[in-house]
Coordinates of C-alpha atoms in Angstrom, one line a residue:
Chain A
X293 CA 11.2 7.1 -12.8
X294 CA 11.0 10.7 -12.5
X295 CA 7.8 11.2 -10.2
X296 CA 8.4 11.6 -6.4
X297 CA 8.0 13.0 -2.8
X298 CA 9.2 16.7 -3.6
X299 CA 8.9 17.6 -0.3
X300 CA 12.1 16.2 1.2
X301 CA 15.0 18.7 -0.6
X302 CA 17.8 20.1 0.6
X303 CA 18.6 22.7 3.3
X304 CA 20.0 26.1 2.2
X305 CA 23.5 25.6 2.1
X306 CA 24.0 21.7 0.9
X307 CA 25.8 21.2 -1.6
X308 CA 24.6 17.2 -1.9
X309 CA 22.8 15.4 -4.3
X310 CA 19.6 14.9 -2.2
X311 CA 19.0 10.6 -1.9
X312 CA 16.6 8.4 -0.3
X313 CA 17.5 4.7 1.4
X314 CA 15.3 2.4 0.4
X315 CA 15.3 -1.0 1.7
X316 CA 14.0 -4.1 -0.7
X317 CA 13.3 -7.2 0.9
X318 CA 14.6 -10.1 -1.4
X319 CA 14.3 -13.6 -0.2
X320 CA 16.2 -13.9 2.9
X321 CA 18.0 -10.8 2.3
X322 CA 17.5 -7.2 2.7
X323 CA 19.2 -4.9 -0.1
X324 CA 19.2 -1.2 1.2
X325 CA 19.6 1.0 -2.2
X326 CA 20.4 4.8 -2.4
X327 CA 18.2 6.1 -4.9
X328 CA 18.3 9.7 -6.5
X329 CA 15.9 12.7 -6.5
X330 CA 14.1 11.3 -9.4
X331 CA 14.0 7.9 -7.7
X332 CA 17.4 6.4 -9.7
X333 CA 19.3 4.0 -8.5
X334 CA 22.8 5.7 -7.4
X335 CA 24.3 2.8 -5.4
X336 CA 23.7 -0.4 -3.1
X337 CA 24.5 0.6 0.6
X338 CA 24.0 -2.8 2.6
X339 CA 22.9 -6.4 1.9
X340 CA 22.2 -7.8 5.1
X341 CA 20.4 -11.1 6.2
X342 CA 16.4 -10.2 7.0
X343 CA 16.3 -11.3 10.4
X344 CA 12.7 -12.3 10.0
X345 CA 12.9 -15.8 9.9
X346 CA 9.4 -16.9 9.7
X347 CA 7.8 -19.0 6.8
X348 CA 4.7 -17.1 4.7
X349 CA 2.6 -19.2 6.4
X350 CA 3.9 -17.7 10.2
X351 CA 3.6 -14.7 9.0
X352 CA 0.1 -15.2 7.5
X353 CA -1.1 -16.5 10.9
X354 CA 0.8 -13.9 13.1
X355 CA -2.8 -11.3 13.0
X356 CA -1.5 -8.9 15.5
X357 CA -1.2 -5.3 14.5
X358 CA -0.2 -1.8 15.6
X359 CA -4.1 -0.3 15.4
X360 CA -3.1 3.8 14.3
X361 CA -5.8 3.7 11.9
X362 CA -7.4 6.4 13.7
X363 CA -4.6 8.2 14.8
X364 CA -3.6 9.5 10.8
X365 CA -7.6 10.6 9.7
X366 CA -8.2 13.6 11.4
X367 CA -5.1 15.5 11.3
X368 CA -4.6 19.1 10.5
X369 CA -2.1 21.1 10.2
Chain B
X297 CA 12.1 -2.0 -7.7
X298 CA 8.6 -1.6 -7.1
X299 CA 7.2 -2.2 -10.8
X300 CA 8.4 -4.8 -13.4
X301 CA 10.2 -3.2 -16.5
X302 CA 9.0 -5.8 -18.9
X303 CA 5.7 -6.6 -17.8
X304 CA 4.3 -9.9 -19.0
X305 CA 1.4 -9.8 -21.9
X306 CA -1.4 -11.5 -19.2
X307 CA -3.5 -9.7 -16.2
X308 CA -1.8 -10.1 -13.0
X309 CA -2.6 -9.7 -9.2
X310 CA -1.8 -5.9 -8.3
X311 CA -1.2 -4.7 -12.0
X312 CA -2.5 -1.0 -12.7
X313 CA -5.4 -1.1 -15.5
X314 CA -7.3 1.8 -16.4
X315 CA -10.6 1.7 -18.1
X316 CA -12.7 0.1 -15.6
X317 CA -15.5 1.4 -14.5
X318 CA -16.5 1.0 -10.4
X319 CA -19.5 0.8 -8.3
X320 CA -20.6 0.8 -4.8
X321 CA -24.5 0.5 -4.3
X322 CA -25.5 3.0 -1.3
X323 CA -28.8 1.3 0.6
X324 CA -30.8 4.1 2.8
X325 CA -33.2 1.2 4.3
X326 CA -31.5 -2.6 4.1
X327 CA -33.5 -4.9 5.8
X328 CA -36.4 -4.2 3.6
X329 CA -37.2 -6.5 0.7
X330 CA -36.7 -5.8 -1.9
X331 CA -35.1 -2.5 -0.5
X332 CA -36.8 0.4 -0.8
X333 CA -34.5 3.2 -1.3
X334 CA -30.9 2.8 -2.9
X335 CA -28.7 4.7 -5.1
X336 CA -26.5 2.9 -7.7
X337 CA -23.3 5.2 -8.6
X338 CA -21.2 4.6 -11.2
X339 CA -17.5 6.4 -11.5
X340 CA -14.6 5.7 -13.6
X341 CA -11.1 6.1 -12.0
X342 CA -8.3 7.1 -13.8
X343 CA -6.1 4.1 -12.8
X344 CA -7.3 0.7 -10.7
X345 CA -5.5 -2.2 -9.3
X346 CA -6.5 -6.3 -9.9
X347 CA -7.2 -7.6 -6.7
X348 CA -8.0 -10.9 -8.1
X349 CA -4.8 -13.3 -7.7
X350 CA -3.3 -14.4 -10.9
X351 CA -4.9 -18.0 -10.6
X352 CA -8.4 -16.5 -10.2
X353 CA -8.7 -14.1 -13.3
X354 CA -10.7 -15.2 -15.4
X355 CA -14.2 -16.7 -16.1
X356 CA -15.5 -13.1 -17.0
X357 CA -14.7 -11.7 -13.1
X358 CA -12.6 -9.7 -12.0
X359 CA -12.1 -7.9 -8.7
X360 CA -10.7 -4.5 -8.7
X361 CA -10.1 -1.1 -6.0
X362 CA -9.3 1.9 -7.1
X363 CA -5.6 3.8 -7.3
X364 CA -6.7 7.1 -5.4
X365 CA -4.5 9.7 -3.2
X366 CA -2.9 9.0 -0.3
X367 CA -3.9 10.1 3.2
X368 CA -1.8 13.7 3.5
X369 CA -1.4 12.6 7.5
X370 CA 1.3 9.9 6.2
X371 CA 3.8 12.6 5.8
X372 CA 3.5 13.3 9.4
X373 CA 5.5 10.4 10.5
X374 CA 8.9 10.7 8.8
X375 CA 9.6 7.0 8.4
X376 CA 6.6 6.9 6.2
X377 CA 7.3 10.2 4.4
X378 CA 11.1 9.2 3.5
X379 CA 9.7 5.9 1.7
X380 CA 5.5 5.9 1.9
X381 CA 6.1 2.1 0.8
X382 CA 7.1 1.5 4.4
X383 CA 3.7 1.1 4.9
X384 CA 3.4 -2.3 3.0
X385 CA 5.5 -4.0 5.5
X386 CA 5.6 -5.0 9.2
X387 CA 7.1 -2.4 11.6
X388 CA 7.7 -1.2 15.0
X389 CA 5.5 0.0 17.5
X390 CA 7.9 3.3 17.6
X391 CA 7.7 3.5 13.6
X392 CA 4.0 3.4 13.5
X393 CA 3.4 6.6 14.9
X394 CA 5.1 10.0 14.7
X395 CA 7.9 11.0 17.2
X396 CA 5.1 13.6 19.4
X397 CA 2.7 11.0 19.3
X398 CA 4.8 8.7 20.4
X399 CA 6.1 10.7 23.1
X400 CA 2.5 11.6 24.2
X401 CA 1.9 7.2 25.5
X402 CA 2.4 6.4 28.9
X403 CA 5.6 4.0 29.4
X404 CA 3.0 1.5 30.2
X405 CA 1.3 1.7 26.7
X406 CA 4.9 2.1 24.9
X407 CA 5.3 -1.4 26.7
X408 CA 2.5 -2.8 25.6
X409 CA 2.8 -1.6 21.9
X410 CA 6.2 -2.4 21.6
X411 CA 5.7 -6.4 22.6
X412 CA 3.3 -6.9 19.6
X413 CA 7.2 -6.8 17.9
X414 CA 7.4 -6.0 14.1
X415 CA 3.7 -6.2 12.7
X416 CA 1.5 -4.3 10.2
X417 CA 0.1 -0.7 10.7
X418 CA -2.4 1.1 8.9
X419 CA -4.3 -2.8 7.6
X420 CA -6.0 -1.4 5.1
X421 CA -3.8 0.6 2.9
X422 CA -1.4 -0.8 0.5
X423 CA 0.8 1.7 -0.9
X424 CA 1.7 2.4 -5.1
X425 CA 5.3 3.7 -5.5
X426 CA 5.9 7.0 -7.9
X427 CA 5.9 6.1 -11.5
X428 CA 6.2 8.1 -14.6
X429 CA 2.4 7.0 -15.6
X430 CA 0.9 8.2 -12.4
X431 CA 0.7 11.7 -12.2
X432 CA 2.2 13.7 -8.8
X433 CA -0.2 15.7 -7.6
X434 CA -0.4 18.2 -4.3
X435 CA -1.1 16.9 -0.8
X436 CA -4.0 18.6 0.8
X437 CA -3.5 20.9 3.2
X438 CA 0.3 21.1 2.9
X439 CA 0.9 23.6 1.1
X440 CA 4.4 23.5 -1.8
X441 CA 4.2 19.5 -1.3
X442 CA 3.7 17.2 -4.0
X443 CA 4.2 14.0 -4.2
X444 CA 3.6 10.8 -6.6
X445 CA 2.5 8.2 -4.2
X446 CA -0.7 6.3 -4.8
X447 CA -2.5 3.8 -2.4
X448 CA -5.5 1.3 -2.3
X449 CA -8.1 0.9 0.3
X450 CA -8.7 -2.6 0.8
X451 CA -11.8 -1.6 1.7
X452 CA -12.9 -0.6 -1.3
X453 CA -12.5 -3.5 -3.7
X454 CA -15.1 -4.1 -6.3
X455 CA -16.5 -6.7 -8.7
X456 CA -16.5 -6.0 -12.4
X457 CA -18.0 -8.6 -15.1
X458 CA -16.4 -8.9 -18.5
X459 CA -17.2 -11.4 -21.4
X460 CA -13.5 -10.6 -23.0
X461 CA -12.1 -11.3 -19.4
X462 CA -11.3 -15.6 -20.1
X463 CA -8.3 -16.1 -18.7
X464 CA -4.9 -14.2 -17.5
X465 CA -3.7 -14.4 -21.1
X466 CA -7.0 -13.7 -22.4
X467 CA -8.1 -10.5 -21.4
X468 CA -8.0 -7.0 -22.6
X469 CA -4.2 -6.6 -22.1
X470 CA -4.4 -3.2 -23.5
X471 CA -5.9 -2.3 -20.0
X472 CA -3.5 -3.3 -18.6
X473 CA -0.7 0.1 -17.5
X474 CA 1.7 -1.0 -14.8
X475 CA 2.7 -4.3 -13.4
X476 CA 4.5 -4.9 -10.0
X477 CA 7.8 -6.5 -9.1
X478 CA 7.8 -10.6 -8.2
X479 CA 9.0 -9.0 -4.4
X480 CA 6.1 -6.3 -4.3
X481 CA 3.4 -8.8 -4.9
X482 CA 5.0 -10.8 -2.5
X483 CA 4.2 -7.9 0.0
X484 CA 0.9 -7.2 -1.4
X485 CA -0.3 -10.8 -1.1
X486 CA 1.0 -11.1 2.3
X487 CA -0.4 -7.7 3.8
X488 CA -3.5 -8.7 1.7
X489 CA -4.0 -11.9 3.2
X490 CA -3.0 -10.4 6.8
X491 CA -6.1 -7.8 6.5
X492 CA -8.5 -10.5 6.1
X493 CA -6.7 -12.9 8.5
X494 CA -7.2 -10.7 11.9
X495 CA -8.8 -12.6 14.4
X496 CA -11.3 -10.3 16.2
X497 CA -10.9 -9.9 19.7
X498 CA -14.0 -11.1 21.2
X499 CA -12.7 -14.3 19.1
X500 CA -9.3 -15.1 21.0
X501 CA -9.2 -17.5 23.5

């Protein structure tokens, strides 16, 4: 994959490859991934237990939410 | 990863097609019967995403939204801009917002958002990760930023009739551009199914 955020590059002076952590949820785990500029894999950083432990069906019926909507439509730089 | 490598030969829930055309009818008087004043437009979107699930394609239906460009606000907050995807999933109060905005509520309202725990910000959106197929493009109003990020609007989702539409593996695969991971469904379904699961508040008891 060759298409990303191009925003995010280096500052003047690094000499590192710029990388993005990614975190994949995968059953009960969470696999955090360090991924290239060009979003390629370059190595797995963490497997870790997802400490969400609630079934589909919890998570269906949990309806709460953060409500931001607003807060990200009218802004200018 | 966010897309299959080897997608499957049928139409699946959240694939990428292309060759779809929408419409949204625009009514300037409803109530009126028949109405007397509407508009019908008709636009076709470079890419779209099935929002019928798998067991549901068929009998000449199909519901789809458009793939269209993300809101440039996202890149605001920088836990959305280092992965937009972080949208898709639950998160915290803190993560929702940017770190001025967040630094802008009272302690009282930090409280208060921060006890709804790890839920879902920004209902509406579900966020398409860069792919070679869909084209970066620049984010208004920030100028030397590009970036390959799609979304859907839930919002948005449309009904399209097709006779060669039958069944998932009997449909006009040829539409058919991009299909997503076993885990991202998973998340789409989920946030999906969460959107039209709120309870309203005058609703709670």
């Amino acid at each position: 994959m060759t298409t990303r955020d191009t925003f995010s590059g280096q500052n003047t002076g690094d000499s590192g490859v710029p990388s993005t952590i990614v975190t994949v949820p995968f059953d009960r785990y969470e696999i955090v991934l360090e991924l290239g500029p060009h979003r390629e894999f370059l190595a797995i950083v963490e497997v870790r237990i997802s400490r969400d432990f609630r079934s589909v069906q919890q998570k269906v019926e949990s309806t709460d939410y953060h409500d931001v909507s607003d807060l990200y439509k009218e802004y200018k730089e | 990863m966010f897309y299959e490598s080897e997608p499957q030969p049928v139409l699946r829930f959240g694939d990428v097609v292309r060759g779809y055309v929408l419409s949204a009818p625009q009514i300037d008087s409803p109530g009126a019967s028949p109405p007397v004043r509407y508009r019908v437009e008709v636009h076709s979107p470079t890419f779209a995403v099935i929002m019928s699930p798998c067991c549901s394609i068929g009998e000449h239906t199909l519901a789809i939204s458009p793939l269209i460009e993300v809101l440039p606000q996202f890149f605001r907050n920088p836990y959305f801009a280092n992965d937009l995807t972080n949208i898709n999933r639950r998160m915290s109060a803190e993560n929702a917002v940017w770190p001025g905005q967040w630094a802008e509520f009272s302690s009282e309202e930090k409280q208060e958002r921060m006890s709804r725990g790890d839920v879902y910000a920004l209902v509406e959106y579900f966020i398409y990760a860069p792919h070679d197929f869909l084209l970066p493009y620049p984010v208004k109003g920030q100028e030397g930023r590009e970036t390959g990020y799609y979304m859907i609007d839930f919002r948005r989702i449309c009904r399209i009739e097709c006779n060669k539409i039958v069944k998932p593996d009997q449909a006009p695969l040829e539409t058919k551009v991009l299909q997503i991971s076993i885990e991202t469904r998973r998340e789409f379904r989920e946030k999906l199914a969460s959107y039209f699961g709120r309870t309203p508040e005058e609703d709670k008891l």
